[in-house]
PDB file of C-alpha atoms in Angstrom:
ATOM      1  CA  MET A 123     125.610 126.837 114.708  1.00 48.00           C
ATOM      2  CA  MET A 124     127.435 128.356 117.645  1.00 52.00           C
ATOM      3  CA  ASN A 125     128.370 131.788 117.811  1.00 66.00           C
ATOM      4  CA  THR A 126     132.305 132.440 117.960  1.00 87.00           C
ATOM      5  CA  ALA A 127     133.943 135.248 119.954  1.00 85.00           C
ATOM      6  CA  GLU A 128     134.503 137.011 116.555  1.00 87.00           C
ATOM      7  CA  MET A 129     130.830 136.702 115.506  1.00 90.00           C
ATOM      8  CA  LYS A 130     129.614 138.142 118.718  1.00 90.00           C
ATOM      9  CA  LEU A 131     131.935 140.986 118.656  1.00 89.00           C
ATOM     10  CA  ASP A 132     130.642 141.916 115.136  1.00 89.00           C
ATOM     11  CA  LYS A 133     127.051 141.706 116.257  1.00 91.00           C
ATOM     12  CA  LEU A 134     127.814 143.966 119.216  1.00 89.00           C
ATOM     13  CA  GLU A 135     129.525 146.460 117.058  1.00 89.00           C
ATOM     14  CA  THR A 136     126.531 146.448 114.583  1.00 90.00           C
ATOM     15  CA  LEU A 137     124.351 146.841 117.486  1.00 89.00           C
ATOM     16  CA  LEU A 138     126.124 149.993 118.728  1.00 90.00           C
ATOM     17  CA  ALA A 139     126.502 151.457 115.242  1.00 89.00           C
ATOM     18  CA  ARG A 140     122.588 151.643 115.170  1.00 89.00           C
ATOM     19  CA  GLY A 141     122.721 154.173 117.823  1.00 86.00           C
ATOM     20  CA  GLY A 142     125.188 156.381 116.294  1.00 80.00           C
ATOM     21  CA  GLU A 143     129.104 157.032 116.693  1.00 67.00           C
ATOM     22  CA  GLN A 144     130.078 154.854 119.348  1.00 67.00           C
ATOM     23  CA  ASP A 145     133.889 154.371 119.567  1.00 75.00           C
ATOM     24  CA  ARG A 146     135.854 151.198 119.495  1.00 82.00           C
ATOM     25  CA  GLU A 147     136.069 151.624 123.443  1.00 86.00           C
ATOM     26  CA  ALA A 148     132.522 151.235 123.846  1.00 89.00           C
ATOM     27  CA  ALA A 149     132.389 147.662 122.105  1.00 89.00           C
ATOM     28  CA  GLN A 150     135.511 146.992 124.176  1.00 90.00           C
ATOM     29  CA  VAL A 151     133.902 147.777 127.632  1.00 91.00           C
ATOM     30  CA  LEU A 152     130.460 146.078 126.781  1.00 91.00           C
ATOM     31  CA  ALA A 153     132.404 143.029 125.548  1.00 90.00           C
ATOM     32  CA  ALA A 154     134.278 142.855 128.747  1.00 88.00           C
ATOM     33  CA  VAL A 155     131.028 143.222 130.852  1.00 89.00           C
ATOM     34  CA  ILE A 156     129.245 140.447 128.898  1.00 89.00           C
ATOM     35  CA  ALA A 157     132.444 138.267 128.984  1.00 89.00           C
ATOM     36  CA  ILE A 158     133.005 138.223 125.224  1.00 87.00           C
ATOM     37  CA  PRO A 159     136.683 137.376 124.512  1.00 88.00           C
ATOM     38  CA  THR A 160     138.382 140.325 122.717  1.00 85.00           C
ATOM     39  CA  GLU A 161     142.119 139.490 122.421  1.00 83.00           C
ATOM     40  CA  THR A 162     141.976 138.948 118.873  1.00 80.00           C
ATOM     41  CA  ARG A 163     140.277 142.327 118.168  1.00 84.00           C
ATOM     42  CA  TYR A 164     140.898 144.713 120.847  1.00 84.00           C
ATOM     43  CA  PRO A 165     143.967 145.452 123.358  1.00 82.00           C
ATOM     44  CA  PRO A 166     143.451 144.580 127.067  1.00 81.00           C
ATOM     45  CA  ILE A 167     141.132 146.819 128.651  1.00 83.00           C
ATOM     46  CA  ASP A 168     142.998 149.180 131.079  1.00 84.00           C
ATOM     47  CA  LEU A 169     140.429 150.625 133.426  1.00 86.00           C
ATOM     48  CA  PRO A 170     139.562 149.879 137.060  1.00 90.00           C
ATOM     49  CA  PRO A 171     136.498 148.028 137.760  1.00 90.00           C
ATOM     50  CA  GLN A 172     134.583 151.276 138.886  1.00 93.00           C
ATOM     51  CA  ARG A 173     135.453 153.143 135.722  1.00 92.00           C
ATOM     52  CA  ILE A 174     134.220 150.231 133.508  1.00 91.00           C
ATOM     53  CA  LYS A 175     130.990 150.329 135.450  1.00 94.00           C
ATOM     54  CA  GLN A 176     130.860 154.189 134.914  1.00 94.00           C
ATOM     55  CA  ARG A 177     131.849 153.743 131.222  1.00 93.00           C
ATOM     56  CA  THR A 178     128.989 151.098 130.907  1.00 94.00           C
ATOM     57  CA  LEU A 179     126.313 153.222 132.156  1.00 96.00           C
ATOM     58  CA  GLU A 180     127.575 156.044 129.834  1.00 94.00           C
ATOM     59  CA  ILE A 181     127.499 153.909 126.794  1.00 94.00           C
ATOM     60  CA  LEU A 182     124.224 152.548 127.281  1.00 94.00           C
ATOM     61  CA  VAL A 183     122.646 156.215 127.920  1.00 95.00           C
ATOM     62  CA  GLU A 184     124.337 157.278 124.794  1.00 94.00           C
ATOM     63  CA  GLN A 185     122.924 154.408 122.877  1.00 94.00           C
ATOM     64  CA  LEU A 186     119.630 155.562 123.969  1.00 94.00           C
ATOM     65  CA  ALA A 187     120.006 159.082 122.848  1.00 94.00           C
ATOM     66  CA  GLY A 188     121.691 158.103 119.588  1.00 93.00           C
ATOM     67  CA  LEU A 189     118.530 155.905 118.611  1.00 94.00           C
ATOM     68  CA  ALA A 190     116.253 158.801 119.656  1.00 95.00           C
ATOM     69  CA  LYS A 191     118.000 161.104 117.583  1.00 92.00           C
ATOM     70  CA  GLN A 192     116.996 159.014 114.439  1.00 92.00           C
ATOM     71  CA  LYS A 193     113.368 158.537 115.601  1.00 94.00           C
ATOM     72  CA  PRO A 194     111.307 158.638 118.659  1.00 96.00           C
ATOM     73  CA  VAL A 195     112.177 155.754 121.228  1.00 96.00           C
ATOM     74  CA  LEU A 196     109.868 153.921 123.833  1.00 96.00           C
ATOM     75  CA  ALA A 197     112.060 152.239 126.371  1.00 95.00           C
ATOM     76  CA  VAL A 198     110.153 150.022 128.864  1.00 95.00           C
ATOM     77  CA  TYR A 199     111.445 148.786 132.151  1.00 94.00           C
ATOM     78  CA  GLU A 200     108.975 146.372 133.850  1.00 92.00           C
ATOM     79  CA  ASP A 201     108.986 144.990 137.567  1.00 92.00           C
ATOM     80  CA  VAL A 202     111.355 147.629 138.759  1.00 94.00           C
ATOM     81  CA  HIS A 203     110.477 146.717 142.415  1.00 94.00           C
ATOM     82  CA  TRP A 204     113.068 143.799 141.730  1.00 95.00           C
ATOM     83  CA  ILE A 205     115.877 146.250 140.484  1.00 94.00           C
ATOM     84  CA  ASP A 206     119.556 146.033 141.322  1.00 95.00           C
ATOM     85  CA  PRO A 207     121.709 149.048 142.507  1.00 94.00           C
ATOM     86  CA  SER A 208     123.482 149.332 139.011  1.00 94.00           C
ATOM     87  CA  THR A 209     120.399 149.317 136.889  1.00 94.00           C
ATOM     88  CA  LEU A 210     118.747 151.840 139.333  1.00 96.00           C
ATOM     89  CA  GLU A 211     121.792 154.081 138.853  1.00 96.00           C
ATOM     90  CA  LEU A 212     121.343 153.576 135.089  1.00 96.00           C
ATOM     91  CA  LEU A 213     117.659 154.298 135.117  1.00 96.00           C
ATOM     92  CA  GLY A 214     118.392 157.534 137.174  1.00 95.00           C
ATOM     93  CA  LEU A 215     120.823 158.736 134.175  1.00 96.00           C
ATOM     94  CA  VAL A 216     118.297 157.709 131.703  1.00 96.00           C
ATOM     95  CA  ILE A 217     115.460 159.627 133.249  1.00 95.00           C
ATOM     96  CA  GLU A 218     117.892 162.697 133.644  1.00 94.00           C
ATOM     97  CA  ARG A 219     118.915 162.603 129.810  1.00 95.00           C
ATOM     98  CA  VAL A 220     115.368 161.566 128.521  1.00 94.00           C
ATOM     99  CA  GLN A 221     113.887 165.122 129.009  1.00 92.00           C
ATOM    100  CA  ARG A 222     116.206 166.462 126.442  1.00 92.00           C
ATOM    101  CA  LEU A 223     115.216 163.663 123.891  1.00 94.00           C
ATOM    102  CA  PRO A 224     112.326 162.641 121.596  1.00 96.00           C
ATOM    103  CA  ALA A 225     111.859 159.579 123.885  1.00 96.00           C
ATOM    104  CA  LEU A 226     109.261 157.928 126.319  1.00 96.00           C
ATOM    105  CA  VAL A 227     110.458 156.011 129.186  1.00 96.00           C
ATOM    106  CA  LEU A 228     107.828 153.728 130.723  1.00 96.00           C
ATOM    107  CA  ILE A 229     108.520 152.150 134.221  1.00 95.00           C
ATOM    108  CA  THR A 230     106.369 149.571 136.023  1.00 93.00           C
ATOM    109  CA  PHE A 231     106.640 148.698 139.601  1.00 92.00           C
ATOM    110  CA  ARG A 232     104.745 147.572 142.447  1.00 88.00           C
ATOM    111  CA  PRO A 233     103.382 150.168 145.410  1.00 87.00           C
ATOM    112  CA  GLU A 234     106.168 148.955 147.875  1.00 91.00           C
ATOM    113  CA  PHE A 235     108.624 150.529 145.594  1.00 93.00           C
ATOM    114  CA  SER A 236     109.776 154.161 146.180  1.00 92.00           C
ATOM    115  CA  PRO A 237     110.998 155.717 143.005  1.00 92.00           C
ATOM    116  CA  PRO A 238     113.970 158.084 143.508  1.00 93.00           C
ATOM    117  CA  TRP A 239     113.202 160.249 140.637  1.00 91.00           C
ATOM    118  CA  THR A 240     109.663 161.606 141.247  1.00 88.00           C
ATOM    119  CA  SER A 241     110.921 165.132 142.030  1.00 90.00           C
ATOM    120  CA  HIS A 242     111.855 165.497 138.179  1.00 92.00           C
ATOM    121  CA  ALA A 243     109.177 168.023 136.690  1.00 93.00           C
ATOM    122  CA  HIS A 244     109.193 165.821 133.593  1.00 94.00           C
ATOM    123  CA  VAL A 245     108.250 162.720 135.450  1.00 94.00           C
ATOM    124  CA  THR A 246     104.511 161.522 135.897  1.00 93.00           C
ATOM    125  CA  GLN A 247     103.430 158.836 138.100  1.00 92.00           C
ATOM    126  CA  LEU A 248     100.305 157.131 137.738  1.00 91.00           C
ATOM    127  CA  SER A 249      98.815 154.705 140.322  1.00 89.00           C
ATOM    128  CA  LEU A 250      96.965 151.710 138.587  1.00 85.00           C
ATOM    129  CA  SER A 251      94.060 150.139 140.643  1.00 87.00           C
ATOM    130  CA  ARG A 252      93.109 146.561 140.431  1.00 88.00           C
ATOM    131  CA  LEU A 253      90.993 145.441 137.247  1.00 90.00           C
ATOM    132  CA  THR A 254      87.373 145.776 137.720  1.00 93.00           C
ATOM    133  CA  ARG A 255      85.200 142.452 136.754  1.00 93.00           C
ATOM    134  CA  ARG A 256      84.626 144.083 133.364  1.00 94.00           C
ATOM    135  CA  HIS A 257      88.433 144.533 132.621  1.00 95.00           C
ATOM    136  CA  GLY A 258      89.106 141.222 134.270  1.00 94.00           C
ATOM    137  CA  ALA A 259      86.866 139.520 131.943  1.00 95.00           C
ATOM    138  CA  ALA A 260      87.995 141.263 129.052  1.00 95.00           C
ATOM    139  CA  VAL A 261      91.586 139.979 129.856  1.00 95.00           C
ATOM    140  CA  ALA A 262      90.252 136.522 130.022  1.00 95.00           C
ATOM    141  CA  LEU A 263      88.602 136.746 126.732  1.00 95.00           C
ATOM    142  CA  ARG A 264      91.568 137.816 125.084  1.00 95.00           C
ATOM    143  CA  VAL A 265      93.376 134.593 126.437  1.00 95.00           C
ATOM    144  CA  THR A 266      90.668 132.447 125.140  1.00 95.00           C
ATOM    145  CA  GLY A 267      90.851 133.892 121.769  1.00 94.00           C
ATOM    146  CA  GLY A 268      87.456 135.833 122.083  1.00 94.00           C
ATOM    147  CA  LYS A 269      85.567 132.557 123.147  1.00 94.00           C
ATOM    148  CA  ALA A 270      83.403 133.057 126.189  1.00 93.00           C
ATOM    149  CA  LEU A 271      83.678 131.020 129.379  1.00 94.00           C
ATOM    150  CA  PRO A 272      80.895 129.466 131.339  1.00 92.00           C
ATOM    151  CA  ARG A 273      79.567 132.187 133.611  1.00 91.00           C
ATOM    152  CA  GLU A 274      80.474 130.062 136.771  1.00 90.00           C
ATOM    153  CA  VAL A 275      83.978 129.595 135.653  1.00 91.00           C
ATOM    154  CA  LEU A 276      84.581 133.230 134.820  1.00 93.00           C
ATOM    155  CA  ASP A 277      83.107 133.811 138.327  1.00 92.00           C
ATOM    156  CA  GLN A 278      85.802 131.757 139.995  1.00 91.00           C
ATOM    157  CA  ILE A 279      88.654 132.961 138.004  1.00 93.00           C
ATOM    158  CA  MET A 280      87.629 136.728 138.920  1.00 94.00           C
ATOM    159  CA  ALA A 281      87.183 135.925 142.587  1.00 92.00           C
ATOM    160  CA  ARG A 282      90.536 134.181 142.718  1.00 92.00           C
ATOM    161  CA  THR A 283      92.621 136.527 140.952  1.00 92.00           C
ATOM    162  CA  ASP A 284      91.713 139.692 142.827  1.00 89.00           C
ATOM    163  CA  GLY A 285      91.777 141.995 139.834  1.00 89.00           C
ATOM    164  CA  VAL A 286      95.658 141.068 139.113  1.00 89.00           C
ATOM    165  CA  PRO A 287      96.066 141.011 135.431  1.00 90.00           C
ATOM    166  CA  LEU A 288      98.863 138.415 135.419  1.00 89.00           C
ATOM    167  CA  PHE A 289      96.939 136.023 137.707  1.00 93.00           C
ATOM    168  CA  VAL A 290      93.780 136.462 135.651  1.00 95.00           C
ATOM    169  CA  GLU A 291      96.038 135.365 132.458  1.00 95.00           C
ATOM    170  CA  GLU A 292      97.681 132.508 134.064  1.00 95.00           C
ATOM    171  CA  LEU A 293      94.604 131.159 135.994  1.00 95.00           C
ATOM    172  CA  THR A 294      92.478 131.329 132.440  1.00 95.00           C
ATOM    173  CA  LYS A 295      95.168 129.500 130.626  1.00 95.00           C
ATOM    174  CA  THR A 296      95.377 126.866 133.364  1.00 93.00           C
ATOM    175  CA  VAL A 297      91.579 126.347 133.308  1.00 92.00           C
ATOM    176  CA  LEU A 298      91.807 126.133 129.367  1.00 91.00           C
ATOM    177  CA  GLU A 299      94.376 123.332 129.724  1.00 90.00           C
ATOM    178  CA  SER A 300      92.876 121.447 132.767  1.00 86.00           C
ATOM    179  CA  GLY A 301      90.126 119.288 130.776  1.00 83.00           C
ATOM    180  CA  LEU A 302      87.281 120.892 132.430  1.00 86.00           C
ATOM    181  CA  LEU A 303      86.233 122.790 129.185  1.00 89.00           C
ATOM    182  CA  ARG A 304      85.097 121.852 125.595  1.00 88.00           C
ATOM    183  CA  ASP A 305      85.514 123.980 122.707  1.00 89.00           C
ATOM    184  CA  VAL A 306      82.296 124.108 120.987  1.00 88.00           C
ATOM    185  CA  GLY A 307      83.201 126.820 118.451  1.00 87.00           C
ATOM    186  CA  ASN A 308      82.345 130.353 119.621  1.00 90.00           C
ATOM    187  CA  HIS A 309      82.422 129.480 123.415  1.00 92.00           C
ATOM    188  CA  PHE A 310      83.533 126.981 125.899  1.00 92.00           C
ATOM    189  CA  GLU A 311      81.213 124.584 127.728  1.00 90.00           C
ATOM    190  CA  LEU A 312      81.952 122.573 130.862  1.00 87.00           C
ATOM    191  CA  THR A 313      82.616 118.740 130.164  1.00 81.00           C
ATOM    192  CA  GLY A 314      81.278 116.011 132.101  1.00 66.00           C
ATOM    193  CA  LEU A 315      83.398 116.688 134.741  1.00 58.00           C
ATOM    194  CA  SER A 316      81.103 119.539 135.637  1.00 55.00           C
ATOM    195  CA  ARG A 317      80.255 118.040 139.414  1.00 50.00           C
ATOM    196  CA  ARG A 318      83.783 118.323 140.158  1.00 57.00           C
ATOM    197  CA  TRP A 319      85.046 121.401 138.316  1.00 54.00           C
ATOM    198  CA  ARG A 320      84.889 123.696 141.384  1.00 55.00           C
ATOM    199  CA  SER A 321      87.313 121.271 143.414  1.00 56.00           C
ATOM    200  CA  ARG A 322      89.617 120.851 140.380  1.00 57.00           C
ATOM    201  CA  LEU A 323      89.624 124.687 140.003  1.00 56.00           C
ATOM    202  CA  ARG A 324      90.701 125.008 143.477  1.00 56.00           C
ATOM    203  CA  CYS A 325      93.623 122.818 142.985  1.00 56.00           C
ATOM    204  CA  THR A 326      94.881 124.795 140.207  1.00 54.00           C
ATOM    205  CA  THR A 327      95.177 127.990 142.195  1.00 51.00           C
ATOM    206  CA  ARG A 328      97.342 126.475 145.045  1.00 53.00           C
TER     207      ARG A 328
END
């Protein structure tokens, strides 16, 4: 079933209502930003583009604040090293506002990103090192559903992923799908392709 413009507006208004008393203009502004036709419900929006942007950021911050007044909120922003300028501006407003709210904002980014908000007293920055072999093996074990991999396969995965969690997950999945392993119940064993498994594993990482 395709969503009509009216249905989309209903959903948008319902979503905004969860954050408290957002006025009709809030729905009108956000509808314009995400290109939902509003002619049947709202008059034409009469704001310059810069003001629409400002109102959008204000509405989103107010939505977070409204939700936090009802119960504690966890807001997660991942891979902020790829952030665009408008979202960076939004995050700055959120971080400024969140110090007065029962909310926790968790932001992840790579070391090359320089966050502009570290001067705030309520902001704590934690640097995470690469996974140790023990922790990397635990990630691989989670991907396999708790079934142990052959030691030589796990050694190759750990060596080639350099302690990066996402790489450990993805390479482990690739190996499981490669046909190199046989599920024997509570662990995996190498199949009859064991003589060639190292070269095949190398191919999966290119």
